[in-house]
Amino acid sequence: MTGRGLIRRRIDVSGIVQGVGFRPYVYGLAQQLALAGWVENNPSGVRIEIEGPAELVDDFVEQLPVGAPPLAAIEELTVSPAVVEAAPGFRILESRRSGPTAALVAPDVAPCSACLREIRTPQDRRFGYAFTNCTNCGPRYSIMTDIPYDRPNTTMSAFTLCRQCELEYGDPTDRRFHAQPVCCPACGPRLSITVDQAAASIRRGMIVAVKGVGGYHLTTLARDAAAVADLRGRKHREDKPFAIMVGDLRAAEQLCSVTEAEAGLLASPQRPIVLLPRRSDAAVAPTVAPFTTELGLMLPSSPLHQQLLDAVEEPIVCTSGNRSDEPIAFLDDDATNRLAPIADVFLSNDRPIRTRVDDSVYRVVDEQPYPIRRSRGFAPAPLMVPWPAARPVLALGADLKNTIAFHRGRHVFVSHHIGDLDDFATFRSFTDAIAHLGRLLDIEPAVAAFDLHPDYRSSRHGAELDDFDHVAVQHHHAHIASCLADAGRQGPVIGVAFDGLGYGDDGTFWGGEFLLADLVGYDRRAWFAPVPMPGGDQAARQPWRMAAVYLDALGEADRADLAVAARCPRWDDVLQLARTGTRSPLTSSVGRLFDAVASLLGVRDEVSYEGQAAIELEQIADRTETIGYRPVIDEADDRLLIRGDRFVADVVRDLRAGVPEPVIAARFHNGIADAVVATCEAIRDQTGTSTVALSGGVFLNRLVLTAAQRGLRQTGFEVLRHRQVPCNDGGISLGQAVIVAARDRAGERGAIG
Ligand code: ZN
Ligand code: ZN
Ligand code: FE
């Protein structure tokens, strides 16, 4: 064979192309076109050299991205000429490691249909095998101990491949070629008890701890009120809804109404929990999700869960394996200790989990996914931003719903959900994530970004990192920047950041902000008129305190006709705190205003989880009510102050007039949305900016989100909202990361602020 008529091309592919069956796919395509050359994993992705007749090589280049395996995500594909070697055959070269690894870490994904078929086929050697996986599915991030992604660098390293598995692993034409977690009943992990035993226990009303992909779940029969009540008691979880796992989409539709977009998200390889409107005839114990008209459903996220659901034959509660606010158990000894008082039975196994990865939680808004918690199935796949970071950034997030992020080049790698850092075990997983994810991504950050709040654990940790530059980022600016980055934009926008609390640059607590912002800076144009927050953090746990404060602002706190004062014995003490300013920091938080109204309406005086009062207020709101309380906005210099107390005055007036609570709740929601629109219009008049970004945890409230969005669009605004990371504090790390990178590009100061 001579080089005549042959061409050779070098193809570099970046993106998620390792550990997802990309090389066998390339091999298959080359075989099919009878082309020569090789493929290898390298630090930046996959490199291919392909040689043959020009026409066929062109075909190869054209087909390559089209037929890529389902889990591959190609970001860039470059083709360059290479010198013809005239060597026959196509080979897959061994992984090698040198230089910086820009390769991406794949998330964990649910079983593919081919694997499910095998475990359901009696003649198959993997019949009934709970750890079946292939290059198209299975665990990834949760089992990775190091890079490159090869079996010795996973928690499967202790399991030696049997002869048959080895053949599959080494056969380029096999679906399991180089599938690192490949195994079978003869050589792989084993269950501690059988699926049938676990299923029988669940059917008898017991609580079963199930070791899943990223941690332990606690499961029990969803329609069994006694079992669910037991679980709540033992887990010390009062009201926060439990998620339900269903065997398939048909079972989901028996509990909830499910749109096509929602069904697509439920059945996606990421298998998130999706919040859905509950059907009135849903056979689910009321205590599964009290005080809400929704249910969080998910489809099985592993072959084990699928088998369990097939055996139980009805929906099960599937909630995180922990006690109240602790992190989810994922190490076996720890799970045995902590979950023993809760679970009657353990369905465990001997495949270690390296990294705890919680279930992701989504909603669908306007046919689009709207993340609430981005974790299993999604993390740590990167977000692409249009502008590169000049130096690698580590962003440490916020103290609640913590995530961290690494920014390198045009990628921002937002971590799995880490949680609330005031728990010591969670704080340990925070520091572990900084080290471990940094190592897997092979990033050595030069700068640490963290929240401006001096008392956040994440901030203190960041400030103490040696050999880093340190940048403190204002919380609500980070919210808006995360929304911008999520949309691939850099502003300027009118950023509406509504949340529970964040530390402001004036030392008060913000949470009802309108920032004229870009990625570099911000100018605080408008906010909710500050009120005292008596007792500080305690006010967030006891919404009635905010009711007291707002009534006091109206001169109504001492009136006896409002039930809330009578219900709350420490009413006068709290008023005293607020009036004297003792332990009463000022706040512009919209979250706290929602708390006040929820308490006034008798919805909730004390919460057992963050945001509960506002969530329940939204639940009772009458969807048919179109009136909204008229926002009152004061202007001073060119700053605007929205008067939260005027909303409360309207609430009180309607309460006294006997207007039903659901109608009042709706009018309040509509009024907040109207305040967003009116304030944005005023800022547009002042600044000419006509794009609005909606961020902060309050925008998980669907009524406020959709009403504000509708009103803004009707008045000519372009509206940006979150799609890839949550609007709550889970998105803060992304915002911090892109702000630091943008400041690097802009020099010290940008156009705004
Ligand atoms: Zn598979
Ligand atoms: Zn085997
Ligand atoms: Fe926040």
Coordinates of C-alpha atoms and ligand atoms in Angstrom, one line a residue, residues 125-126 129 151 160-166 168 182-188, ligand 2:
R125 CA -25.9 -13.4 32.4
R126 CA -26.8 -10.0 34.1
Y129 CA -28.1 -7.8 38.5
R151 CA -10.9 1.6 36.6
T160 CA -11.3 -7.9 39.6
L161 CA -12.9 -8.4 36.2
C162 CA -13.9 -12.0 35.5
R163 CA -12.9 -13.5 32.1
Q164 CA -16.2 -12.6 30.4
C165 CA -16.3 -9.0 31.6
E166 CA -12.7 -8.6 30.6
E168 CA -16.3 -7.2 26.9
V182 CA -18.2 -2.9 34.1
C183 CA -19.0 -5.9 36.2
C184 CA -21.4 -8.9 36.5
P185 CA -22.8 -11.2 39.2
A186 CA -19.6 -13.3 39.1
C187 CA -17.2 -10.5 39.7
G188 CA -18.9 -7.3 40.8
Ligands
ZN2 ZN -17.8 -10.2 35.5

